Amino acid sequence: MDPQATNSTLDNPLREGLSLERLPSPCAMVIFGASGDLTRRKLMPALYDLALEGLLPPGFSVVGVARSEKSNDEFREEVRESIRQNARRTPIDEGLLRTFEEGISYVAGDFSSPDAYARISEELDRLDRERNTSGNRVYYLATPPSAYAEIACKLSEQGLVQPIEDESWTRLIVEKPFGNDYDSARELNQTLLQYFSEDQIYRIDHYLGKETVQNMLAFRFANGIFEPLWNRTFIDHVQITVAESIGIENRGGYYDQAGALRDMVQNHMLQLLSLVSMEPPPAFDADSVHDEKVKALRSIRPIQPEEVDYYTVRGQYSEGWVMGQPYPGYRDEARVDPASTTETYVALKLFIDNWRWAGVPFYLRTGKHLPRRVSEISIQFHKAPHPPFAENVTQSLEPNVLAIRIQPDEGITLKTTAKVPGPSMRLRSVNMGFLYGTSFLVESPDAYERLLLDCMLGDSTLFPRRDGIEASWEPITQILRGWEATGVENLPAYSAGTWGPEEADSFMERDGRQWRQP
Ligand SMILES: NC(=O)c1ccc[n+]([C@@H]2O[C@H](COP(=O)([O-])OP(=O)(O)OC[C@H]3O[C@@H](n4cnc5c(N)ncnc54)[C@H](OP(=O)(O)O)[C@@H]3O)[C@@H](O)[C@H]2O)c1
């Protein structure tokens, strides 16, 4: 291990405890799709940041695999550049970067070519001999989804997958999207399970690596005061907002096939919904947490095709301004069908049919080119049943809202009502808040750091299990079928830089509610 990485660990007693407790055994990581955007922007910087924290095992090595021909040195240069541009912790520790780089190599080859796997195998053997990686491997599929099944099959055919009973371990990380509907997700699960066991498969949803998302479990289950209120008796409704200020960037080809429901709701938003609504798990281990999340997902009431227009709103952005910049409409974006009816905004009303949540609506909304990037869960409580104040005072009383901010400004605020100082009884809403940034003086790791580390440690708590993926595709596939059956005559438009189509506001007003402005 690089001495400088160890120094940064020793500087901080909190980190020291963490690294002793959570240091993975030696291993090599093979990244399929090593010249891609994800590797460049997220994976390599996250690995470097882990090295800086002293959380990578001794001899940790990366083998990049992609089609383009390049030498080890050329690949290392690309990695260096990607770390310089995207690492969380700056300035870059050049000494650590040089040591980190020594463990990086590159294999050029097509995913369909058996030769490529023979070369990967040779490279892994070399790493076992020279860097003591002990036969332990993580395979990361940072590739187009169409390649997932083929790579899993070829790895197995070439003898690169150790059986689970072996002393050394093999793990597979699969990126999103995991399928594009219930049937394809199920088929992909079945295919991967021919070559890997469930305990070897890590389906990534980077939202689960975010500190605030994990904090939801701590908040709900490590405090005595919230859980008794966490049900239909006290909660009026729940809102989950994942707003993006960016558009589709250069992902037109993918996005036009996917749309907001598949891209954001099936994975990130239903994961958030399951964490908010699940029952307390008996223990904080992967299976106990997954069991409860899956139960919550399975309790989502299916939306029948004839109800789809009542429970969902779709929208597509037209040209407009976001944060002072002009943007074209969705249909004018590159690689988007000029007559596209793909939704870039979706709002849903879901019910969870179980004892705890009967009758409590969960409103979800997400969109591209909204005014701000913000992800938030807000729990809105019932109004006080009988405030003993004059009518003119109580008219403006707002209900209590617990807002869990996932990004940015991570934290939790509780909106309560207080008396305005002065001679008369005037009331106003005030916020009690906890901000990560000010309460803890350590910076939160990036989600990919946490998830890569967990995979190396064999901890799958933050990775959706097979049944969780399928359970989240079920209600989404129902909605997609409903949309297909009803067609889209007039897809509502919203100007880029606004909070979605007007129809989304009327959707809430119909229920006597409104979207919370984060
Ligand atoms: N980018 C993100 O922020 C992001 C976020 C969430 C999820 N994801 C998911 O992560 C995966 C990768 O995304 P990306 O944006 O990094 O994609 P990308 O930029 O298009 O990169 C794809 C990579 O796969 C390689 N590749 C493709 N076909 C190949 C083949 N037949 N043989 C060998 N190599 C091949 C490419 O190599 P060459 O360049 O040599 O052709 C490239 O390295 C996708 O599933 C995506 O949905 C990405």
PDB file of C-alpha atoms in Angstrom, residues 205 207-208 213 216 240 242 260-278 292-294 296-298 300-301 348-352 362-366 377 464 468-477 479:
ATOM      1  CA  ASP A 205     -28.049   1.878  -8.236  1.00  0.00           C
ATOM      2  CA  TYR A 207     -28.539   6.523  -5.388  1.00  0.00           C
ATOM      3  CA  LEU A 208     -28.159   3.868  -2.707  1.00  0.00           C
ATOM      4  CA  VAL A 213     -30.132   7.802   1.330  1.00  0.00           C
ATOM      5  CA  MET A 216     -32.797   7.371   5.967  1.00  0.00           C
ATOM      6  CA  ILE A 240     -40.489  12.332  -3.787  1.00  0.00           C
ATOM      7  CA  VAL A 242     -35.830  14.130  -8.331  1.00  0.00           C
ATOM      8  CA  ALA A 260     -38.063   9.503 -17.532  1.00  0.00           C
ATOM      9  CA  LEU A 261     -40.124   6.627 -16.131  1.00  0.00           C
ATOM     10  CA  ARG A 262     -37.520   4.003 -17.005  1.00  0.00           C
ATOM     11  CA  ASP A 263     -34.492   6.244 -16.536  1.00  0.00           C
ATOM     12  CA  MET A 264     -35.285   7.583 -13.056  1.00  0.00           C
ATOM     13  CA  VAL A 265     -38.451   6.163 -11.528  1.00  0.00           C
ATOM     14  CA  GLN A 266     -37.968   2.398 -11.926  1.00  0.00           C
ATOM     15  CA  ASN A 267     -34.596   2.479 -10.209  1.00  0.00           C
ATOM     16  CA  HIS A 268     -33.659   5.509  -8.076  1.00  0.00           C
ATOM     17  CA  MET A 269     -37.124   6.728  -7.149  1.00  0.00           C
ATOM     18  CA  LEU A 270     -38.618   3.351  -6.328  1.00  0.00           C
ATOM     19  CA  GLN A 271     -35.525   2.580  -4.254  1.00  0.00           C
ATOM     20  CA  LEU A 272     -36.187   5.790  -2.308  1.00  0.00           C
ATOM     21  CA  LEU A 273     -39.843   4.895  -1.994  1.00  0.00           C
ATOM     22  CA  SER A 274     -38.999   1.444  -0.650  1.00  0.00           C
ATOM     23  CA  LEU A 275     -36.641   2.909   1.965  1.00  0.00           C
ATOM     24  CA  VAL A 276     -39.261   5.394   3.133  1.00  0.00           C
ATOM     25  CA  SER A 277     -42.058   2.865   3.283  1.00  0.00           C
ATOM     26  CA  MET A 278     -40.407  -0.428   4.334  1.00  0.00           C
ATOM     27  CA  GLU A 292     -38.383  -5.554   3.756  1.00  0.00           C
ATOM     28  CA  LYS A 293     -37.706  -3.393   0.696  1.00  0.00           C
ATOM     29  CA  VAL A 294     -39.070  -6.052  -1.626  1.00  0.00           C
ATOM     30  CA  ALA A 296     -42.837  -2.675   0.201  1.00  0.00           C
ATOM     31  CA  LEU A 297     -42.279  -2.725  -3.573  1.00  0.00           C
ATOM     32  CA  ARG A 298     -44.626  -5.667  -3.980  1.00  0.00           C
ATOM     33  CA  ILE A 300     -47.428  -0.950  -4.671  1.00  0.00           C
ATOM     34  CA  ARG A 301     -50.921  -0.982  -6.104  1.00  0.00           C
ATOM     35  CA  LEU A 348     -47.153   9.657 -10.507  1.00  0.00           C
ATOM     36  CA  LYS A 349     -49.484   8.978  -7.664  1.00  0.00           C
ATOM     37  CA  LEU A 350     -48.899   5.584  -6.101  1.00  0.00           C
ATOM     38  CA  PHE A 351     -50.481   3.752  -3.201  1.00  0.00           C
ATOM     39  CA  ILE A 352     -48.869   1.114  -1.036  1.00  0.00           C
ATOM     40  CA  PHE A 362     -47.049   8.794  -2.611  1.00  0.00           C
ATOM     41  CA  TYR A 363     -46.498  11.478  -5.248  1.00  0.00           C
ATOM     42  CA  LEU A 364     -43.363  11.056  -7.343  1.00  0.00           C
ATOM     43  CA  ARG A 365     -42.057  13.505  -9.931  1.00  0.00           C
ATOM     44  CA  THR A 366     -38.902  13.762 -11.963  1.00  0.00           C
ATOM     45  CA  ILE A 377     -38.337  13.294   0.007  1.00  0.00           C
ATOM     46  CA  PRO A 464     -30.816  -4.250  -5.186  1.00  0.00           C
ATOM     47  CA  GLY A 468     -36.135  -6.202  -5.799  1.00  0.00           C
ATOM     48  CA  ILE A 469     -35.308  -5.358  -9.405  1.00  0.00           C
ATOM     49  CA  GLU A 470     -38.198  -7.438 -10.682  1.00  0.00           C
ATOM     50  CA  ALA A 471     -40.596  -6.036  -8.070  1.00  0.00           C
ATOM     51  CA  SER A 472     -39.702  -2.488  -9.110  1.00  0.00           C
ATOM     52  CA  TRP A 473     -40.206  -3.254 -12.802  1.00  0.00           C
ATOM     53  CA  GLU A 474     -43.699  -4.665 -12.228  1.00  0.00           C
ATOM     54  CA  PRO A 475     -45.617  -1.423 -11.513  1.00  0.00           C
ATOM     55  CA  ILE A 476     -43.510   0.443 -14.076  1.00  0.00           C
ATOM     56  CA  THR A 477     -44.267  -2.091 -16.800  1.00  0.00           C
ATOM     57  CA  ILE A 479     -47.768   1.966 -16.518  1.00  0.00           C
TER      58      ILE A 479
END
